[in-house]
Coordinates of C-alpha atoms in Angstrom, one line a residue:
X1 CA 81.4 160.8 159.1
X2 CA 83.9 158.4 160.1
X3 CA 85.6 156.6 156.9
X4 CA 86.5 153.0 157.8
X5 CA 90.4 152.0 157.5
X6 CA 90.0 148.2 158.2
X7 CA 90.8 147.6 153.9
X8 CA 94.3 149.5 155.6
X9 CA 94.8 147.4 157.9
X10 CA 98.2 145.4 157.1
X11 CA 97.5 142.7 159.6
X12 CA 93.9 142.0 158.1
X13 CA 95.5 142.2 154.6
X14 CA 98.3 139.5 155.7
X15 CA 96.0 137.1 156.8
X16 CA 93.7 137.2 153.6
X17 CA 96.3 134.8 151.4
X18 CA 100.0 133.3 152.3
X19 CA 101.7 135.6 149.9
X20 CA 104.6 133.8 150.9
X21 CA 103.3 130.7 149.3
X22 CA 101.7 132.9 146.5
X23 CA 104.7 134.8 145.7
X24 CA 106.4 131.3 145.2
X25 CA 103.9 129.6 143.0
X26 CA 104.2 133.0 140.5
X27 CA 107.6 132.7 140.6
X28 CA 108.4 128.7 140.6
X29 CA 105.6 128.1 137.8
X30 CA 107.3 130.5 135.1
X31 CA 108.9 128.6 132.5
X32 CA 111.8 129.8 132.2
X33 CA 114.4 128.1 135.0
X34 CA 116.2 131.6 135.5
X35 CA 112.9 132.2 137.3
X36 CA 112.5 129.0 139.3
X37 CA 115.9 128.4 140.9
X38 CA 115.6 132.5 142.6
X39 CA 112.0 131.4 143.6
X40 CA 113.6 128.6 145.6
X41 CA 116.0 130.4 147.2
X42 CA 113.4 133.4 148.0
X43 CA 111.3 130.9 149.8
X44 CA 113.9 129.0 151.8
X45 CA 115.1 132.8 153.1
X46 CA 111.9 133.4 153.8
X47 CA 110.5 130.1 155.3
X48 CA 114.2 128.2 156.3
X49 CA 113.8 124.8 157.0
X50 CA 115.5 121.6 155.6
X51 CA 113.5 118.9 157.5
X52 CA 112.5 117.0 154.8
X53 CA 111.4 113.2 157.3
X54 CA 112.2 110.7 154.8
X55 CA 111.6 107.4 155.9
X56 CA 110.8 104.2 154.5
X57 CA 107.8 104.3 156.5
X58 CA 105.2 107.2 157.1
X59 CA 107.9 109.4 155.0
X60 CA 106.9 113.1 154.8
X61 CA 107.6 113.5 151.5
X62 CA 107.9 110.7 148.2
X63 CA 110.7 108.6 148.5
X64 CA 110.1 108.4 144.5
X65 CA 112.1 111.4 143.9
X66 CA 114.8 110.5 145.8
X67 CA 114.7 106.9 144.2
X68 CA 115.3 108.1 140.9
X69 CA 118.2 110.1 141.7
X70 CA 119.8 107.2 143.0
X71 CA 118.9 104.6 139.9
X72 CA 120.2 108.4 138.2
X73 CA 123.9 107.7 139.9
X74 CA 124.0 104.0 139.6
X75 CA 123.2 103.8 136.1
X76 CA 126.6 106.4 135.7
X77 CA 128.2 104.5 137.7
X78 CA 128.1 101.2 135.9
X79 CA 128.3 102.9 132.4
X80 CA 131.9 103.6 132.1
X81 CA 130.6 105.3 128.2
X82 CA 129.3 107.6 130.2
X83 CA 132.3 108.8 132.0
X84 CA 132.9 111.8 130.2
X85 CA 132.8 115.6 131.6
X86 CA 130.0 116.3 129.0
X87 CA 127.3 113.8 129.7
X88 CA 128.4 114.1 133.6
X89 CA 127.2 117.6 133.2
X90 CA 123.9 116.0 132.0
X91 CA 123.9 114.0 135.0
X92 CA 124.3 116.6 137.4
X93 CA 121.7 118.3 135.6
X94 CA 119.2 115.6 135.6
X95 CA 120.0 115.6 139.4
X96 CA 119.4 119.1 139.7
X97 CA 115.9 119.2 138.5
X98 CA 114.8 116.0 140.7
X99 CA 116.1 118.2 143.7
X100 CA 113.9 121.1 142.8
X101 CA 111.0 119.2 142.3
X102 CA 111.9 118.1 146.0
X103 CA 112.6 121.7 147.6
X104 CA 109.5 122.9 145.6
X105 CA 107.1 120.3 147.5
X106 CA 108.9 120.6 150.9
X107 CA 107.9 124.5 150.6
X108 CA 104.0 123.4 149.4
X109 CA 104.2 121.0 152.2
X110 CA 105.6 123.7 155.1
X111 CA 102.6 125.6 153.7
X112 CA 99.8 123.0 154.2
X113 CA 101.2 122.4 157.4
X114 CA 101.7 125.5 159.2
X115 CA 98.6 127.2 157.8
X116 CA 94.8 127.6 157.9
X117 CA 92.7 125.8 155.3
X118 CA 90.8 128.8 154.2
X119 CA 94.2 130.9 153.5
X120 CA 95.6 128.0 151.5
X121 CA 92.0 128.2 149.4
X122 CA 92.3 131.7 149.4
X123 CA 95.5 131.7 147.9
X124 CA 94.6 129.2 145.2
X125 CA 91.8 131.7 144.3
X126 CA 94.3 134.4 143.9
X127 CA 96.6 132.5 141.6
X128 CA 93.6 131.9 139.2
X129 CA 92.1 135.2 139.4
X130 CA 95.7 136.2 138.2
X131 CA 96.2 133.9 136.0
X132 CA 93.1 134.4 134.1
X133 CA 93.4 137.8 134.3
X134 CA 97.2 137.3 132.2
X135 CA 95.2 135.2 130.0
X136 CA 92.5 137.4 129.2
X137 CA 95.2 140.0 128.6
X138 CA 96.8 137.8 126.2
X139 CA 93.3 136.9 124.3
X140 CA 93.2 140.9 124.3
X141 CA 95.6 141.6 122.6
X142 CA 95.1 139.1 119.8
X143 CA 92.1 141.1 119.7
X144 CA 93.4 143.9 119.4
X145 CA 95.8 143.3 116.6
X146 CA 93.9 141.4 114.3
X147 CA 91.4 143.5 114.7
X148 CA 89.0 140.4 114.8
X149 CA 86.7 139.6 117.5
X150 CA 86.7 136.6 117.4
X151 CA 91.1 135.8 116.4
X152 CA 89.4 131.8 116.2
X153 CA 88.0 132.3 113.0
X154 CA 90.1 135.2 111.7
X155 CA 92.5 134.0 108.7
X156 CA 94.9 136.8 107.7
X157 CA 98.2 137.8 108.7
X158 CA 99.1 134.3 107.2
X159 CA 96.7 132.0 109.2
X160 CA 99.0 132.9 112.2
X161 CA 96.4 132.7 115.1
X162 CA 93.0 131.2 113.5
X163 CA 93.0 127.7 115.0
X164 CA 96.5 128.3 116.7
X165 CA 95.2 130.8 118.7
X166 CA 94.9 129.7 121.9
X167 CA 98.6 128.5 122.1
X168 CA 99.3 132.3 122.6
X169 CA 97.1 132.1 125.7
X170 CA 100.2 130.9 127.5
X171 CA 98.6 132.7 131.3
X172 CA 100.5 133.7 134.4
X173 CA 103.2 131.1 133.6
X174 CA 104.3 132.1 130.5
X175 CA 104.9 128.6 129.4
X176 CA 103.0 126.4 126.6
X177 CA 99.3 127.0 126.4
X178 CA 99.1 123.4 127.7
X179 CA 100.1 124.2 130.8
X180 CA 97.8 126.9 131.1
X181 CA 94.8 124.2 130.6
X182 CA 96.4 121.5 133.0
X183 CA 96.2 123.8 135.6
X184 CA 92.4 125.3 134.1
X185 CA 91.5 121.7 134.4
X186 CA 92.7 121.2 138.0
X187 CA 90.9 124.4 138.5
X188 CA 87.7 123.5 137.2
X189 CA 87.4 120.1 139.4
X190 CA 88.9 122.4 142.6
X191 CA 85.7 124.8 142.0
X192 CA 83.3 122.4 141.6
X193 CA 84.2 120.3 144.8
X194 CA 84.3 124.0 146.4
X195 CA 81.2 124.9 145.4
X196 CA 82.8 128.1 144.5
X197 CA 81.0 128.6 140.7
X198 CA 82.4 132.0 139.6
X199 CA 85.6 130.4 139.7
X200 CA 84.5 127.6 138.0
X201 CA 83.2 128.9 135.0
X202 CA 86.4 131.1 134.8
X203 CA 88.6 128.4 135.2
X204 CA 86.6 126.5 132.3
X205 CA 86.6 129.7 130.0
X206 CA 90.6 129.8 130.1
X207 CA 91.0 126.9 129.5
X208 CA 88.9 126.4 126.7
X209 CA 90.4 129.8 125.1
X210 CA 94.2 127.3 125.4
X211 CA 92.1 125.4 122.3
X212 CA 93.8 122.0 124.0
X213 CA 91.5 119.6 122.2
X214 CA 93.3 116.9 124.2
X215 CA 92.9 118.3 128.0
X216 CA 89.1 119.3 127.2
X217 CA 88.6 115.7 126.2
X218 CA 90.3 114.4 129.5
X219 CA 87.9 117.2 131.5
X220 CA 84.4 115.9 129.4
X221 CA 85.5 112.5 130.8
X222 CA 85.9 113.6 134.0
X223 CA 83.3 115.6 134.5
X224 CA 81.1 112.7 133.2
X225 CA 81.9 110.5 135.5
X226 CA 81.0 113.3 138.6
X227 CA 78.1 113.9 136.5
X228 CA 77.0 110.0 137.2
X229 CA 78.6 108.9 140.5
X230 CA 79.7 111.8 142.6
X231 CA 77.8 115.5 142.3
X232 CA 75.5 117.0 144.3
X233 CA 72.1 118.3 142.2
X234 CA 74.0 122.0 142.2
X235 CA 77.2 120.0 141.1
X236 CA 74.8 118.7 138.2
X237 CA 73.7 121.7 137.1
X238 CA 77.4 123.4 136.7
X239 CA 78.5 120.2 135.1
X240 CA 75.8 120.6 132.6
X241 CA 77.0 124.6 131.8
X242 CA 80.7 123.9 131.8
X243 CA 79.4 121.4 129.1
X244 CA 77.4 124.0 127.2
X245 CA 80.8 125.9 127.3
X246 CA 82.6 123.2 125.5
X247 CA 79.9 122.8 122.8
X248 CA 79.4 126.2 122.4
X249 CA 83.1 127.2 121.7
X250 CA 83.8 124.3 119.8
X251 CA 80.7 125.1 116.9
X252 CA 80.8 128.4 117.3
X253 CA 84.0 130.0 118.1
X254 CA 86.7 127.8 117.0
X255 CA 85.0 125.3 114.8
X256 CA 88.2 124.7 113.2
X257 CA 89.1 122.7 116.6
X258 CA 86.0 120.2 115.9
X259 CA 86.9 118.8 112.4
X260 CA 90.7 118.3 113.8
X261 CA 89.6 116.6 116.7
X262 CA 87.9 114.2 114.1
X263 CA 90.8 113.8 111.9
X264 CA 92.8 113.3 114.9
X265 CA 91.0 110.4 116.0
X266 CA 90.8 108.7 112.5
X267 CA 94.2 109.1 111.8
X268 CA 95.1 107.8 115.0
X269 CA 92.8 104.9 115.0
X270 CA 92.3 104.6 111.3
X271 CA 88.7 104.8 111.8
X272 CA 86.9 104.7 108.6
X273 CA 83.7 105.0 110.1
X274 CA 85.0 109.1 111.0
X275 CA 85.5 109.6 107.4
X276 CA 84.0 112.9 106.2
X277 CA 81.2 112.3 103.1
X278 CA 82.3 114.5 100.5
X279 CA 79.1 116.3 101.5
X280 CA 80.2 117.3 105.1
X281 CA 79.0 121.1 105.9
X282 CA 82.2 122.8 106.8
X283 CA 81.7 125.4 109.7
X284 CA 83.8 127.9 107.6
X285 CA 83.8 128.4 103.6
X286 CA 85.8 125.8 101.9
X287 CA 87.8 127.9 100.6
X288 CA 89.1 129.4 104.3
X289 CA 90.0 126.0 105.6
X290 CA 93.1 124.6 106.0
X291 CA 94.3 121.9 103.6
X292 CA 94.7 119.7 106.6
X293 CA 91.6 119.6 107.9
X294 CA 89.9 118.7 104.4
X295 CA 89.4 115.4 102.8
X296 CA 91.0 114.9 99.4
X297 CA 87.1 115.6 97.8
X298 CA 87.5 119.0 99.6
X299 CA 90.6 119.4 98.7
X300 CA 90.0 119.4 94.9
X301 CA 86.6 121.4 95.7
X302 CA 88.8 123.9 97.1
X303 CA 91.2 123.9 94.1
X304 CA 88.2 124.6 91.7
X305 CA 86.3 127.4 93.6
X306 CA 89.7 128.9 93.6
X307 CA 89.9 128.5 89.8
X308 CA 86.6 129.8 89.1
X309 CA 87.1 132.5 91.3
X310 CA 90.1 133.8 90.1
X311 CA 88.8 132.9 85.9
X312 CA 85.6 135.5 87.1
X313 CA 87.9 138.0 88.2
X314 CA 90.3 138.3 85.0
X315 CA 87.2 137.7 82.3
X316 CA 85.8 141.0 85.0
X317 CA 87.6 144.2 84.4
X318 CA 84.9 146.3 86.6
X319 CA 85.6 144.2 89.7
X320 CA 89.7 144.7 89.0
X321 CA 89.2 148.2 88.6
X322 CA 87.0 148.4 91.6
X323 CA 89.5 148.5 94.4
X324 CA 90.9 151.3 93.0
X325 CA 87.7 153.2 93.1
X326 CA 84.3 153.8 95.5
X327 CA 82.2 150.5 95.6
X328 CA 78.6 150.7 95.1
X329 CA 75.7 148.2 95.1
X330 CA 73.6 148.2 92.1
X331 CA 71.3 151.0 94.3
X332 CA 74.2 153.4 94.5
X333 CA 75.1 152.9 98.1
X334 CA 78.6 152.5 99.3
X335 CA 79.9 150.0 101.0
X336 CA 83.3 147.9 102.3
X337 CA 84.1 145.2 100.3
X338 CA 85.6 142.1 102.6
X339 CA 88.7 140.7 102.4
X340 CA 89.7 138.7 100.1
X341 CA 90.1 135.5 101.4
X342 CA 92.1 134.1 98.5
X343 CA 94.6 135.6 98.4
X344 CA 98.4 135.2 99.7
X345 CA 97.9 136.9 102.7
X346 CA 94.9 134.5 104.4
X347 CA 96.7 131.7 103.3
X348 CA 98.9 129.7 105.6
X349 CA 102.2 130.1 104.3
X350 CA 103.9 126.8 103.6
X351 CA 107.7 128.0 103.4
X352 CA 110.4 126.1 105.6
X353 CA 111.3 127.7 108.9
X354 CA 114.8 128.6 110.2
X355 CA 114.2 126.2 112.6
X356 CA 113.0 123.2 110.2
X357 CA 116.0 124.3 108.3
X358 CA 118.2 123.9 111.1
X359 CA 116.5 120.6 111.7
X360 CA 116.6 119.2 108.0
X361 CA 120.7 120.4 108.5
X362 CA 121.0 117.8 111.4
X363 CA 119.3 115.3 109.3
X364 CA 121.2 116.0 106.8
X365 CA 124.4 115.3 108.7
X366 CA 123.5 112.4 110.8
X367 CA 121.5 110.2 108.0
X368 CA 123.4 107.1 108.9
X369 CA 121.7 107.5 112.5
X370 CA 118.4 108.6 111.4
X371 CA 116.1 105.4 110.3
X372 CA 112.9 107.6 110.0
X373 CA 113.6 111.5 109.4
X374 CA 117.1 110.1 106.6
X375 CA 114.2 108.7 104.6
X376 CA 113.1 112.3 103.5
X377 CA 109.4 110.8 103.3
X378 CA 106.4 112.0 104.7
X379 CA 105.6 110.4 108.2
X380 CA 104.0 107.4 108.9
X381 CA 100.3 107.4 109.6
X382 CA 100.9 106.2 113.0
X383 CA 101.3 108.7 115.7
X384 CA 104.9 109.6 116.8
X385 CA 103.9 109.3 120.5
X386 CA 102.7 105.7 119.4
X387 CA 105.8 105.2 117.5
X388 CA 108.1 106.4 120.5
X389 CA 106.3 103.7 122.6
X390 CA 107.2 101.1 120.6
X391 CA 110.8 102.2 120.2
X392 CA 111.3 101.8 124.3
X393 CA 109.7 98.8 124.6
X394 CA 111.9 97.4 121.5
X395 CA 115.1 99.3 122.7
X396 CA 114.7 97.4 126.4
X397 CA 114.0 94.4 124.6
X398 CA 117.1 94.3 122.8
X399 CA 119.5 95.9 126.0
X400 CA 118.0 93.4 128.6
X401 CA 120.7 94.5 130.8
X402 CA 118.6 97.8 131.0
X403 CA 115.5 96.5 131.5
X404 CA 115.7 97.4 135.1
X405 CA 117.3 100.5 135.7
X406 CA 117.3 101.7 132.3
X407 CA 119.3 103.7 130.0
X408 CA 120.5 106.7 131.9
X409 CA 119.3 110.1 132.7
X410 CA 119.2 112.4 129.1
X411 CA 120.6 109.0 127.2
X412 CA 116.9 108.3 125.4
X413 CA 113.5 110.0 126.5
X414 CA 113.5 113.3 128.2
X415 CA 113.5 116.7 128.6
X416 CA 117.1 117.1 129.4
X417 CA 117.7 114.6 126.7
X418 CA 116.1 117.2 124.0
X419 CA 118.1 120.0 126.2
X420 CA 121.4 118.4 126.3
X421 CA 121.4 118.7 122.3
X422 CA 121.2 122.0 121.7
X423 CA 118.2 122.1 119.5
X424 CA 117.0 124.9 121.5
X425 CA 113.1 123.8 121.9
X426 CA 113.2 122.5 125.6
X427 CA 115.3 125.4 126.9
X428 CA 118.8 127.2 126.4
X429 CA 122.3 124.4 127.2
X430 CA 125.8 125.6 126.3
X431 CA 126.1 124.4 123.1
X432 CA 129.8 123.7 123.4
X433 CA 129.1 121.4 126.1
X434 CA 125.9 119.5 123.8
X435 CA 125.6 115.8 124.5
X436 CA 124.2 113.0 122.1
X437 CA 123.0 109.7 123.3
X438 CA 123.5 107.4 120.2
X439 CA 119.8 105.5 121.9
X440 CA 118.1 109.5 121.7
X441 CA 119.4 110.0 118.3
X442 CA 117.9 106.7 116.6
X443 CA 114.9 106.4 119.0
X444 CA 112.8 109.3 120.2
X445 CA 115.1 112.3 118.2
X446 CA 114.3 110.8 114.9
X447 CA 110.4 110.5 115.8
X448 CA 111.0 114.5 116.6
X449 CA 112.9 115.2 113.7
X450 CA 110.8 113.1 111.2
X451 CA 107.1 114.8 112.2
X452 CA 109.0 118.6 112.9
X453 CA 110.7 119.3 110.5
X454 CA 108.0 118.0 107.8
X455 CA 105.2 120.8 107.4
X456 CA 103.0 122.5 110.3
X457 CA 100.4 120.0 109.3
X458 CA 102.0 117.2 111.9
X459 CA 103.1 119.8 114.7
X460 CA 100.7 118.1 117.1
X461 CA 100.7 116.7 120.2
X462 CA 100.1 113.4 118.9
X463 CA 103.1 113.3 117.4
X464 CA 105.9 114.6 119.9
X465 CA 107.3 111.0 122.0
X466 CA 107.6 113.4 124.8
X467 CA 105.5 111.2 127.8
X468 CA 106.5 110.7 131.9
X469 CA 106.1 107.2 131.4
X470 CA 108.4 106.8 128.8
X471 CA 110.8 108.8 130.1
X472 CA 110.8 106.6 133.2
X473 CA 110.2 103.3 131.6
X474 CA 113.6 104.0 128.9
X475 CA 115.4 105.8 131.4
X476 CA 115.0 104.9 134.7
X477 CA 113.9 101.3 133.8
X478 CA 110.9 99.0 135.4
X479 CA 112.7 100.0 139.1
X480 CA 111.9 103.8 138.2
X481 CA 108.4 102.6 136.8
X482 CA 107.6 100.5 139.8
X483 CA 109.0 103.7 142.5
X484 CA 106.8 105.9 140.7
X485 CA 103.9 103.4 141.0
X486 CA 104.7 102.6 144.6
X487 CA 106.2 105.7 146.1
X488 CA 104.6 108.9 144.1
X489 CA 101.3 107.4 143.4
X490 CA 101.3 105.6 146.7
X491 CA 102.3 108.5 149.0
X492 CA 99.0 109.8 147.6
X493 CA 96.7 107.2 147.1
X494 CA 97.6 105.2 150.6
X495 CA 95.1 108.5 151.9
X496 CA 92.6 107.8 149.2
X497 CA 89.7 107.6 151.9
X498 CA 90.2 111.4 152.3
X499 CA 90.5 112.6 149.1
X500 CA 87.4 114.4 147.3
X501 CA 88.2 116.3 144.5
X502 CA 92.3 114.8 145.1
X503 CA 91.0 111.5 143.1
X504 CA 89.2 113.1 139.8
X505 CA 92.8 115.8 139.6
X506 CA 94.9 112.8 140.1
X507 CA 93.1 111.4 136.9
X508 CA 93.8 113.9 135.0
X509 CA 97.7 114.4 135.8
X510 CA 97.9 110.6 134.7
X511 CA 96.3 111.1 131.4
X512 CA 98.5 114.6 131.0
X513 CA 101.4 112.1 131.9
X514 CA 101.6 110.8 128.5
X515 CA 101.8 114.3 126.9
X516 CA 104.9 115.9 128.0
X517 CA 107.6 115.1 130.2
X518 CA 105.8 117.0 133.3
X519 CA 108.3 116.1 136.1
X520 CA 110.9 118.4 134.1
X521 CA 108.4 121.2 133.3
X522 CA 108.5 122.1 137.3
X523 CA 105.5 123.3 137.1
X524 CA 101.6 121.5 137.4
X525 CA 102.9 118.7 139.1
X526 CA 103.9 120.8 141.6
X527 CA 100.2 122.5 141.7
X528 CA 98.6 118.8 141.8
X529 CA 100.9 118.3 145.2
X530 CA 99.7 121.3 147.0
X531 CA 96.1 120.6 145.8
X532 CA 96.1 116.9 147.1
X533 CA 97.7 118.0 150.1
X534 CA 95.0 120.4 151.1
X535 CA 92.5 117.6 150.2
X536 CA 93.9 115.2 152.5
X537 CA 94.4 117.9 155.7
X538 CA 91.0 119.4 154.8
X539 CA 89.6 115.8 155.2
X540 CA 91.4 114.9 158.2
X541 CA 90.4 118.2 159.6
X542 CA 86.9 117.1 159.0
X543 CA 86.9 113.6 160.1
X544 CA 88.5 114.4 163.7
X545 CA 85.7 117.0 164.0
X546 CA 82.6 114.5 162.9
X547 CA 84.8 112.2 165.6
X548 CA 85.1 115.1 168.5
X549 CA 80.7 115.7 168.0

């Protein structure tokens, strides 16, 4: 019998996926920029080239990023405040991470370029397959120590997964569970278009199991609108299950997730109409749900179950003496009691952390800066990304001089800004060399102080000022806006004729854009890039073909 050795074969193996290309996406995508700036320099051994054809016209890559480096230098340059070796380190910084987000695409692009269509899809495949695999892993082990099949619904251990559960499905990056379900969503509109539904369905199951209310929202919309105008009758029909997914995990495996969604948009809108009747039917027992996802009827219900339950106990000396002994029903037959959900241990525990401490310290220290988070009240009822908004557009109001080119890189809405001082939650910075913009501190800082260091309750995304379009608005000014607009969006959309499932990603990477500074995060804006640029060489492929017959 002769045994087949072509799955041996190292040249059949090589040609399956660019594991060039996928060794860089593992590697680039991780969060943590220890990671990133080695993949860069493993790629550029492997695959040297520095032709990067920027032009004014026809440019190979976005002039955008190298716009903003520039309105980056002038802005020090005219600010002689800034002329000091600490927030010149900032600059540089700023700089460096617009350059990556340059070398990054120039590799996608080399990529694209040089190879087949099919190894490029190939490759995409094998990123998800590995990513959900790393996300399963993590759901796994949630599993595994809770001890709960379901770690959506389970309440011990201090409420520490329950409805926070899925941002421990962080996936093959390793970053925020946000990031997992951009790049789920991306997936799930890349399968669709691909006709590829195995993938689909995975992509949709990961990121569902991320629990981000916000990007499943930005999906249903999406996937609506194929639904309506573009989707084949087998297109239809996944739509419709992916759908089925949604409903299904939201009322049945993290119902938790539905009632916040409707708080969330009646505390955002003030929307009386989304007011729960004191008669609402919870999806859990009263009694197991969160104070902040009950109205203030609930809330007293809750109180009083707890009293009567508690008043039965003590006026019961059988059922105190029980747990010391074999429980049996009135029949005689033994059995577990459950857990009992009252007590301290499947509550969520309400004490401050070390890092709210360290955060009511800064407060504490830099009142006469703090407008907001000095007042030591509870927040305002308006969203803090709402509230950031506002501050830019009242800041550039105030500084006309900045209304163009802004405030400066890290001086008022961004990453680096958060970075630069020290607080530790956008990354490690030597703290020795910490920078302060006086605009961060009384701006978009205070929003962030005022919402995080006040209980878990307003730890949402609605609240963090973190958005791209802030960040270029305040920083960069209407020039950064308008090079964005006209030289990121542009590059893209001036091939819009060709793009298929390009257009519907590209809609959700501008709704993600007012979530998180995404530019900075190097990581699924650089996975929208080498999706869109497959789309438009699989199109052109196509169209010179349809033109050749």
């Amino acid at each position: 019998m002769i045994i087949s050795t072509d799955f041996l074969n190292f040249k059949k193996l090589k040609s399956l996926v660019d594991w060039k290309l996928l060794l860089f996406l593992v590697l680039f995508l991780n969060v943590k920029l220890v990671v990133k700036i080695p993949a860069i320099i493993i790629i550029y051994l492997l695959q040297f080239n520095f032709k990067f054809g920027f032009s004014l016209k026809n440019s190979r890559l976005p002039l955008f990023y190298l716009l903003v480096i520039s309105i980056a230098v002038f802005n020090w340059l005219i600010s002689r405040e800034h002329w000091n070796f600490n927030y010149s380190l900032v600059l540089l910084t700023g700089i460096g991470v617009w350059s990556l987000c340059i070398l990054a695409m120039h590799q996608v692009k080399l990529s694209v370029e040089q190879d087949d269509t099919e190894i490029i899809h190939r490759t995409i495949v094998a990123f998800f397959v590995l990513n959900a695999v790393l996300s399963l892993f993590n759901l796994g082990a949630i599993i595994i120590e809770t001890g709960s099949f379901n770690p959506y619904t389970y309440q011990g251990q201090y409420q520490k997964y329950f409805i926070g559960t899925g941002d421990y499905i962080k996936g093959l990056t390793f970053d925020t569970s946000t990031t997992n379900a951009v790049l789920n969503a991306f997936g799930v509109i890349y399968f669709l278009t691909k006709k590829n539904m195995p993938m689909l369905f995975i992509c949709m199951a990961v990121m569902l199991f991320t629990g981000s209310n916000y990007i499943d929202m930005v999906l249903l919309l999406i996937l609506l609108g194929l639904f309506i105008f573009k989707s084949s009758r087998d297109q239809k029909s996944q739509i419709v299950i992916c759908l089925v997914f949604l409903v299904v995990f939201m009322a049945k495996i993290s119902p938790q997730n539905n009632i916040y969604v409707n708080e969330t948009f009646k505390n955002t809108f003030h929307l009386k109409f989304l007011q729960r009747p004191v008669s609402y039917e919870l999806k859990t027992p009263i009694t197991l749900t969160p104070d902040s996802l009950l109205s203030p009827e609930q809330r007293r219900e809750k109180v009083a179950y707890r009293y009567l339950d508690s008043f039965y106990v003590i006026t019961h000396p059988k059922i105190l003496a029980a747990s010391k002994t074999v429980l049996k029903t009135d029949a005689g037959r033994i059995y577990i009691p459950e857990p009992r959900i009252n007590t301290k241990l499947f509550q969520h525990i309400a004490d401050t952390t070390p890092y709210q401490r360290h955060l009511l310290a800064f407060i504490s220290t830099h009142k006469a800066s703090l407008p907001l988070s000095a007042k030591n009240d509870y927040p305002s009822t308006v969203p803090g990304k709402a509230i950031g908004f506002m501050q830019t557009v009242n800041f550039l109001r105030e500084h006309p001089a900045k209304i163009l080119t802004g405030d400066g890189t890290g001086n008022f809405s961004s990453k680096l800004a958060f970075r630069a001082s020290g607080f530790g939650d956008a990354g490690g910075y030597p703290k020795k060399y910490a920078y302060f913009s006086p605009d961060f501190i009384s701006n978009h800082l205070d929003i962030y102080l005022d919402f995080f260091s006040k209980k878990t309750d307003f730890h949402s995304l609605t609240n963090n000022p973190d958005s791209v379009y802030d960040q270029l608005l305040a920083e960069y000014g209407v020039l950064g806006l308008l090079a964005f607009l006209v030289y990121y969006l542009g590059y893209f959309l001036k091939h819009y004729k060709l793009l298929t499932y390009g257009l519907p990603i590209l809609l959700v990477l501008l709704a993600i854009f007012c979530t998180e500074y995404w530019f900075e995060q190097l990581s699924v804006v650089l996975f929208f890039e080498l999706l869109l640029l497959l789309n438009i060489k699989e199109s052109s492929i196509q169209k010179i073909a349809s033109y050749a017959s």
